mmCIF file of C-alpha atoms in Angstrom:
data_model
loop_
_atom_site.group_PDB
_atom_site.id
_atom_site.type_symbol
_atom_site.label_atom_id
_atom_site.label_comp_id
_atom_site.label_asym_id
_atom_site.label_seq_id
_atom_site.Cartn_x
_atom_site.Cartn_y
_atom_site.Cartn_z
ATOM 1 C CA GLN A 67 -25.229 -10.366 -7.981
ATOM 2 C CA VAL A 68 -22.645 -12.682 -6.437
ATOM 3 C CA GLN A 69 -21.386 -11.618 -3.025
ATOM 4 C CA LEU A 70 -18.696 -13.050 -0.776
ATOM 5 C CA GLN A 71 -18.605 -12.931 3.029
ATOM 6 C CA GLU A 72 -15.751 -14.010 5.269
ATOM 7 C CA SER A 73 -16.374 -15.401 8.733
ATOM 8 C CA GLY A 74 -14.295 -16.824 11.550
ATOM 9 C CA PRO A 75 -12.539 -15.966 14.800
ATOM 10 C CA GLY A 76 -11.000 -12.533 15.039
ATOM 11 C CA LEU A 77 -8.386 -13.631 17.557
ATOM 12 C CA VAL A 78 -6.095 -16.643 17.305
ATOM 13 C CA LYS A 79 -3.346 -17.669 19.716
ATOM 14 C CA PRO A 80 0.226 -18.110 18.493
ATOM 15 C CA SER A 81 1.055 -21.630 17.247
ATOM 16 C CA GLN A 82 -2.627 -22.403 16.721
ATOM 17 C CA THR A 83 -4.529 -22.767 13.445
ATOM 18 C CA LEU A 84 -6.383 -19.884 11.847
ATOM 19 C CA SER A 85 -9.652 -20.989 10.252
ATOM 20 C CA LEU A 86 -11.843 -18.830 8.024
ATOM 21 C CA THR A 87 -14.828 -19.516 5.801
ATOM 22 C CA CYS A 88 -16.055 -17.609 2.778
ATOM 23 C CA THR A 89 -19.749 -17.919 1.955
ATOM 24 C CA VAL A 90 -20.821 -17.269 -1.618
ATOM 25 C CA SER A 91 -24.308 -15.839 -2.110
ATOM 26 C CA GLY A 92 -26.258 -14.811 -5.169
ATOM 27 C CA GLY A 93 -24.909 -17.654 -7.275
ATOM 28 C CA SER A 94 -23.558 -21.180 -7.137
ATOM 29 C CA ILE A 95 -19.891 -21.662 -6.275
ATOM 30 C CA SER A 96 -19.877 -24.463 -8.853
ATOM 31 C CA SER A 97 -21.230 -22.483 -11.794
ATOM 32 C CA GLY A 98 -18.935 -21.078 -14.414
ATOM 33 C CA SER A 99 -15.181 -21.341 -14.712
ATOM 34 C CA TYR A 100 -14.123 -19.672 -11.512
ATOM 35 C CA TYR A 101 -11.384 -20.198 -9.003
ATOM 36 C CA TRP A 102 -11.779 -18.983 -5.448
ATOM 37 C CA SER A 103 -8.920 -17.305 -3.639
ATOM 38 C CA TRP A 104 -7.750 -16.072 -0.259
ATOM 39 C CA ILE A 105 -5.708 -12.866 -0.035
ATOM 40 C CA ARG A 106 -4.430 -11.054 3.049
ATOM 41 C CA GLN A 107 -3.230 -7.589 3.947
ATOM 42 C CA PRO A 108 -1.339 -6.656 7.120
ATOM 43 C CA ALA A 109 -2.248 -3.258 8.500
ATOM 44 C CA GLY A 110 -0.744 -0.486 6.402
ATOM 45 C CA LYS A 111 0.871 -2.944 3.993
ATOM 46 C CA GLY A 112 0.249 -4.468 0.604
ATOM 47 C CA LEU A 113 -1.716 -7.453 -0.632
ATOM 48 C CA GLU A 114 -0.462 -11.024 -0.426
ATOM 49 C CA TRP A 115 -2.138 -13.838 -2.323
ATOM 50 C CA ILE A 116 -2.445 -16.954 -0.156
ATOM 51 C CA GLY A 117 -3.916 -19.530 -2.517
ATOM 52 C CA ARG A 118 -6.861 -20.630 -4.635
ATOM 53 C CA ILE A 119 -9.160 -23.563 -5.185
ATOM 54 C CA TYR A 120 -11.315 -24.790 -8.033
ATOM 55 C CA THR A 121 -14.591 -26.509 -7.273
ATOM 56 C CA SER A 122 -13.021 -29.785 -8.405
ATOM 57 C CA GLY A 123 -10.789 -29.442 -5.378
ATOM 58 C CA SER A 124 -7.561 -28.592 -7.209
ATOM 59 C CA THR A 125 -5.477 -25.992 -5.408
ATOM 60 C CA ASN A 126 -2.550 -23.612 -5.872
ATOM 61 C CA TYR A 127 -0.732 -22.073 -2.928
ATOM 62 C CA ASN A 128 1.735 -19.239 -2.413
ATOM 63 C CA PRO A 129 5.106 -21.023 -2.114
ATOM 64 C CA SER A 130 6.004 -18.921 0.920
ATOM 65 C CA LEU A 131 2.955 -20.217 2.828
ATOM 66 C CA LYS A 132 2.428 -23.588 1.205
ATOM 67 C CA SER A 133 3.639 -25.680 4.137
ATOM 68 C CA ARG A 134 1.048 -24.109 6.453
ATOM 69 C CA VAL A 135 -1.985 -23.541 4.188
ATOM 70 C CA THR A 136 -4.960 -25.686 3.334
ATOM 71 C CA ILE A 137 -7.860 -24.420 1.235
ATOM 72 C CA SER A 138 -10.970 -26.548 0.854
ATOM 73 C CA VAL A 139 -14.394 -26.223 -0.732
ATOM 74 C CA ASP A 140 -17.855 -27.363 0.313
ATOM 75 C CA THR A 141 -20.109 -27.024 -2.711
ATOM 76 C CA SER A 142 -23.182 -28.173 -0.760
ATOM 77 C CA LYS A 143 -22.834 -25.145 1.498
ATOM 78 C CA ASN A 144 -21.580 -22.803 -1.236
ATOM 79 C CA GLN A 145 -18.474 -22.140 0.851
ATOM 80 C CA PHE A 146 -14.721 -22.398 0.694
ATOM 81 C CA SER A 147 -12.369 -22.299 3.624
ATOM 82 C CA LEU A 148 -8.848 -21.400 4.693
ATOM 83 C CA LYS A 149 -6.732 -23.057 7.346
ATOM 84 C CA LEU A 150 -3.357 -21.576 8.254
ATOM 85 C CA SER A 151 -1.400 -23.527 10.826
ATOM 86 C CA SER A 152 1.306 -22.555 13.313
ATOM 87 C CA VAL A 153 0.398 -18.895 13.194
ATOM 88 C CA THR A 154 2.588 -16.099 14.546
ATOM 89 C CA ALA A 155 2.109 -12.365 14.951
ATOM 90 C CA ALA A 156 3.265 -11.988 11.348
ATOM 91 C CA ASP A 157 -0.003 -13.607 10.245
ATOM 92 C CA THR A 158 -2.037 -10.761 11.754
ATOM 93 C CA ALA A 159 -3.887 -9.196 8.838
ATOM 94 C CA VAL A 160 -7.174 -8.511 7.135
ATOM 95 C CA TYR A 161 -8.107 -11.656 5.233
ATOM 96 C CA TYR A 162 -10.125 -11.384 2.035
ATOM 97 C CA CYS A 163 -11.797 -14.029 -0.047
ATOM 98 C CA ALA A 164 -12.150 -13.302 -3.755
ATOM 99 C CA ARG A 165 -13.413 -14.807 -6.986
ATOM 100 C CA ASP A 166 -10.913 -15.487 -9.771
ATOM 101 C CA ARG A 167 -12.676 -14.874 -13.040
ATOM 102 C CA TYR A 168 -11.435 -15.808 -16.501
ATOM 103 C CA TYR A 169 -11.777 -13.136 -19.166
ATOM 104 C CA ASP A 170 -11.513 -13.841 -22.881
ATOM 105 C CA SER A 171 -9.591 -11.042 -24.571
ATOM 106 C CA SER A 172 -8.500 -11.354 -28.174
ATOM 107 C CA GLY A 173 -8.661 -15.123 -27.973
ATOM 108 C CA TYR A 174 -6.514 -15.373 -24.858
ATOM 109 C CA TYR A 175 -7.750 -16.104 -21.368
ATOM 110 C CA TYR A 176 -6.816 -13.808 -18.512
ATOM 111 C CA ILE A 177 -7.651 -14.197 -14.850
ATOM 112 C CA ALA A 178 -8.406 -11.445 -12.333
ATOM 113 C CA PHE A 179 -10.017 -11.069 -8.930
ATOM 114 C CA ASP A 180 -13.338 -9.528 -9.908
ATOM 115 C CA ILE A 181 -15.382 -9.938 -6.721
ATOM 116 C CA TRP A 182 -14.063 -9.564 -3.170
ATOM 117 C CA GLY A 183 -15.475 -10.070 0.276
ATOM 118 C CA GLN A 184 -15.406 -7.140 2.677
ATOM 119 C CA GLY A 185 -12.511 -8.660 4.590
ATOM 120 C CA THR A 186 -12.146 -9.890 8.154
ATOM 121 C CA MET A 187 -9.473 -8.834 10.627
ATOM 122 C CA VAL A 188 -7.557 -11.637 12.304
ATOM 123 C CA THR A 189 -5.191 -10.879 15.146
ATOM 124 C CA VAL A 190 -2.654 -13.410 16.387
ATOM 125 C CA SER A 191 -1.995 -12.784 20.044
ATOM 126 C CA SER A 192 -1.934 -14.624 23.349
ATOM 127 C CA ASP B 168 8.849 -15.998 -8.412
ATOM 128 C CA ILE B 169 7.726 -13.017 -10.468
ATOM 129 C CA GLN B 170 8.268 -9.753 -8.610
ATOM 130 C CA MET B 171 6.163 -6.668 -9.304
ATOM 131 C CA THR B 172 7.535 -3.195 -8.621
ATOM 132 C CA GLN B 173 5.380 -0.081 -8.715
ATOM 133 C CA SER B 174 6.484 3.519 -8.958
ATOM 134 C CA PRO B 175 6.093 5.903 -7.415
ATOM 135 C CA SER B 176 5.150 4.569 -3.968
ATOM 136 C CA SER B 177 3.153 7.720 -3.351
ATOM 137 C CA LEU B 178 1.964 10.579 -5.462
ATOM 138 C CA SER B 179 0.307 13.927 -4.799
ATOM 139 C CA ALA B 180 -1.983 15.379 -7.430
ATOM 140 C CA SER B 181 -4.903 17.743 -7.867
ATOM 141 C CA VAL B 182 -8.424 17.233 -9.137
ATOM 142 C CA GLY B 183 -8.341 17.408 -12.920
ATOM 143 C CA ASP B 184 -4.708 16.285 -13.224
ATOM 144 C CA ARG B 185 -3.572 13.485 -15.508
ATOM 145 C CA VAL B 186 -1.787 10.827 -13.487
ATOM 146 C CA THR B 187 0.329 7.851 -14.515
ATOM 147 C CA ILE B 188 1.410 4.953 -12.297
ATOM 148 C CA THR B 189 4.014 2.454 -13.463
ATOM 149 C CA CYS B 190 4.369 -1.251 -12.756
ATOM 150 C CA ARG B 191 7.367 -3.339 -13.763
ATOM 151 C CA ALA B 192 7.585 -7.134 -13.746
ATOM 152 C CA SER B 193 10.807 -9.026 -13.016
ATOM 153 C CA GLN B 194 10.263 -11.100 -16.166
ATOM 154 C CA SER B 195 8.015 -10.884 -19.182
ATOM 155 C CA ILE B 196 4.360 -11.471 -18.332
ATOM 156 C CA SER B 197 2.889 -10.645 -21.752
ATOM 157 C CA SER B 198 -0.387 -8.837 -20.995
ATOM 158 C CA TYR B 199 -1.217 -10.768 -17.833
ATOM 159 C CA LEU B 200 -1.448 -7.668 -15.687
ATOM 160 C CA ASN B 201 -4.358 -6.335 -13.643
ATOM 161 C CA TRP B 202 -4.912 -3.070 -11.775
ATOM 162 C CA TYR B 203 -6.936 -2.571 -8.591
ATOM 163 C CA GLN B 204 -8.068 0.443 -6.583
ATOM 164 C CA GLN B 205 -8.355 0.266 -2.814
ATOM 165 C CA LYS B 206 -9.893 2.864 -0.546
ATOM 166 C CA PRO B 207 -9.264 2.895 3.227
ATOM 167 C CA GLY B 208 -11.131 0.155 5.050
ATOM 168 C CA LYS B 209 -12.460 -1.344 1.826
ATOM 169 C CA ALA B 210 -11.653 -4.330 -0.330
ATOM 170 C CA PRO B 211 -9.748 -3.753 -3.555
ATOM 171 C CA LYS B 212 -11.772 -3.146 -6.707
ATOM 172 C CA LEU B 213 -10.769 -4.442 -10.136
ATOM 173 C CA LEU B 214 -10.201 -1.614 -12.626
ATOM 174 C CA ILE B 215 -8.244 -3.084 -15.531
ATOM 175 C CA TYR B 216 -7.550 -6.676 -16.607
ATOM 176 C CA ALA B 217 -5.344 -8.037 -19.369
ATOM 177 C CA ALA B 218 -3.234 -4.860 -19.136
ATOM 178 C CA SER B 219 -5.681 -2.645 -21.009
ATOM 179 C CA SER B 220 -9.245 -3.986 -20.758
ATOM 180 C CA LEU B 221 -11.597 -1.882 -18.674
ATOM 181 C CA GLN B 222 -13.672 -3.791 -16.148
ATOM 182 C CA SER B 223 -17.409 -3.293 -16.554
ATOM 183 C CA GLY B 224 -18.682 -0.235 -14.696
ATOM 184 C CA VAL B 225 -15.273 1.427 -14.355
ATOM 185 C CA PRO B 226 -15.137 5.032 -15.649
ATOM 186 C CA SER B 227 -13.394 5.547 -18.961
ATOM 187 C CA ARG B 228 -10.942 8.039 -17.446
ATOM 188 C CA PHE B 229 -9.030 4.940 -16.281
ATOM 189 C CA SER B 230 -6.851 3.249 -18.869
ATOM 190 C CA GLY B 231 -4.046 0.734 -18.895
ATOM 191 C CA SER B 232 -1.257 -0.014 -21.306
ATOM 192 C CA GLY B 233 1.899 -2.043 -21.709
ATOM 193 C CA SER B 234 3.078 -5.578 -22.294
ATOM 194 C CA GLY B 235 6.097 -7.662 -21.472
ATOM 195 C CA THR B 236 7.622 -6.128 -18.356
ATOM 196 C CA ASP B 237 6.450 -2.501 -18.309
ATOM 197 C CA PHE B 238 2.910 -1.335 -17.677
ATOM 198 C CA THR B 239 1.096 1.894 -16.872
ATOM 199 C CA LEU B 240 -2.199 2.905 -15.328
ATOM 200 C CA THR B 241 -3.388 6.337 -16.388
ATOM 201 C CA ILE B 242 -6.172 8.436 -14.921
ATOM 202 C CA SER B 243 -6.944 11.095 -17.509
ATOM 203 C CA SER B 244 -8.635 13.646 -15.241
ATOM 204 C CA LEU B 245 -8.532 12.982 -11.508
ATOM 205 C CA GLN B 246 -11.808 13.071 -9.654
ATOM 206 C CA PRO B 247 -12.157 13.410 -5.866
ATOM 207 C CA GLU B 248 -13.210 9.776 -5.560
ATOM 208 C CA ASP B 249 -10.007 8.582 -7.272
ATOM 209 C CA PHE B 250 -7.773 9.325 -4.300
ATOM 210 C CA ALA B 251 -6.884 5.831 -3.136
ATOM 211 C CA THR B 252 -4.130 3.222 -3.282
ATOM 212 C CA TYR B 253 -3.552 1.394 -6.547
ATOM 213 C CA TYR B 254 -2.072 -2.077 -6.958
ATOM 214 C CA CYS B 255 -0.891 -3.996 -9.974
ATOM 215 C CA GLN B 256 -1.049 -7.802 -10.009
ATOM 216 C CA GLN B 257 0.434 -10.363 -12.363
ATOM 217 C CA SER B 258 -1.631 -13.346 -13.457
ATOM 218 C CA TYR B 259 0.949 -14.795 -15.873
ATOM 219 C CA SER B 260 1.910 -17.595 -13.557
ATOM 220 C CA THR B 261 -0.923 -20.089 -13.256
ATOM 221 C CA LEU B 262 0.585 -21.430 -10.056
ATOM 222 C CA THR B 263 0.869 -18.234 -8.089
ATOM 223 C CA SER B 264 -0.087 -14.580 -8.124
ATOM 224 C CA THR B 265 1.787 -11.508 -6.931
ATOM 225 C CA PHE B 266 0.907 -7.877 -6.335
ATOM 226 C CA GLY B 267 2.958 -4.731 -6.522
ATOM 227 C CA GLN B 268 3.605 -2.876 -3.277
ATOM 228 C CA GLY B 269 0.989 -0.235 -4.068
ATOM 229 C CA THR B 270 0.924 3.435 -5.033
ATOM 230 C CA LYS B 271 -0.879 5.832 -2.713
ATOM 231 C CA LEU B 272 -2.495 8.694 -4.588
ATOM 232 C CA GLU B 273 -3.081 11.700 -2.363
ATOM 233 C CA ILE B 274 -4.646 15.096 -2.777
ATOM 234 C CA LYS B 275 -2.183 17.939 -3.305
#
């Protein structure tokens, strides 16, 4: 049973870089056709997709965050990471890592977030 | 960008009721639509993918339908554990992904 676990500082100062790591357990991050995503949720608000990475290193980012986001993968550690630079209070949120899984339905391939980490709260404050 | 709009934003219902939540996309997304359930303090859980395919382990009282721009999530007979917030998400765009704003389902 694959599980995901986020880790990283819970408090980041404004203008600094937020750094989080997601550790994959119960399976190899390199096995299967999966992407690995970061998603965030401000308190009391909806979900915002941040970006994803494939184990080859190819990435897609949310256009609204693209200039500040870097997602990387370390297959030797079975981890992928998020860096968000120049943070402000608006970046305060629960950050989730998730697995993007491809499903074959009627000959077409669909992608969905099938496994999520428990989430980690990050507060941006001085 | 593809925008996703859910309605209603909140909904009150009773155990045993049949409930329908709607999600509309700003452009056609074929069947590239997923539904998630989120309970307070927990991560979202995948219920439906490809608009109408039930994720393994999800009770059959949940069903999804629609294609193009209009989609629905139906719970045939509400159970106490179904009171939660529900989100739709489009996966049509391979470059980005967007969620609806959520529908909070509360006990009447």
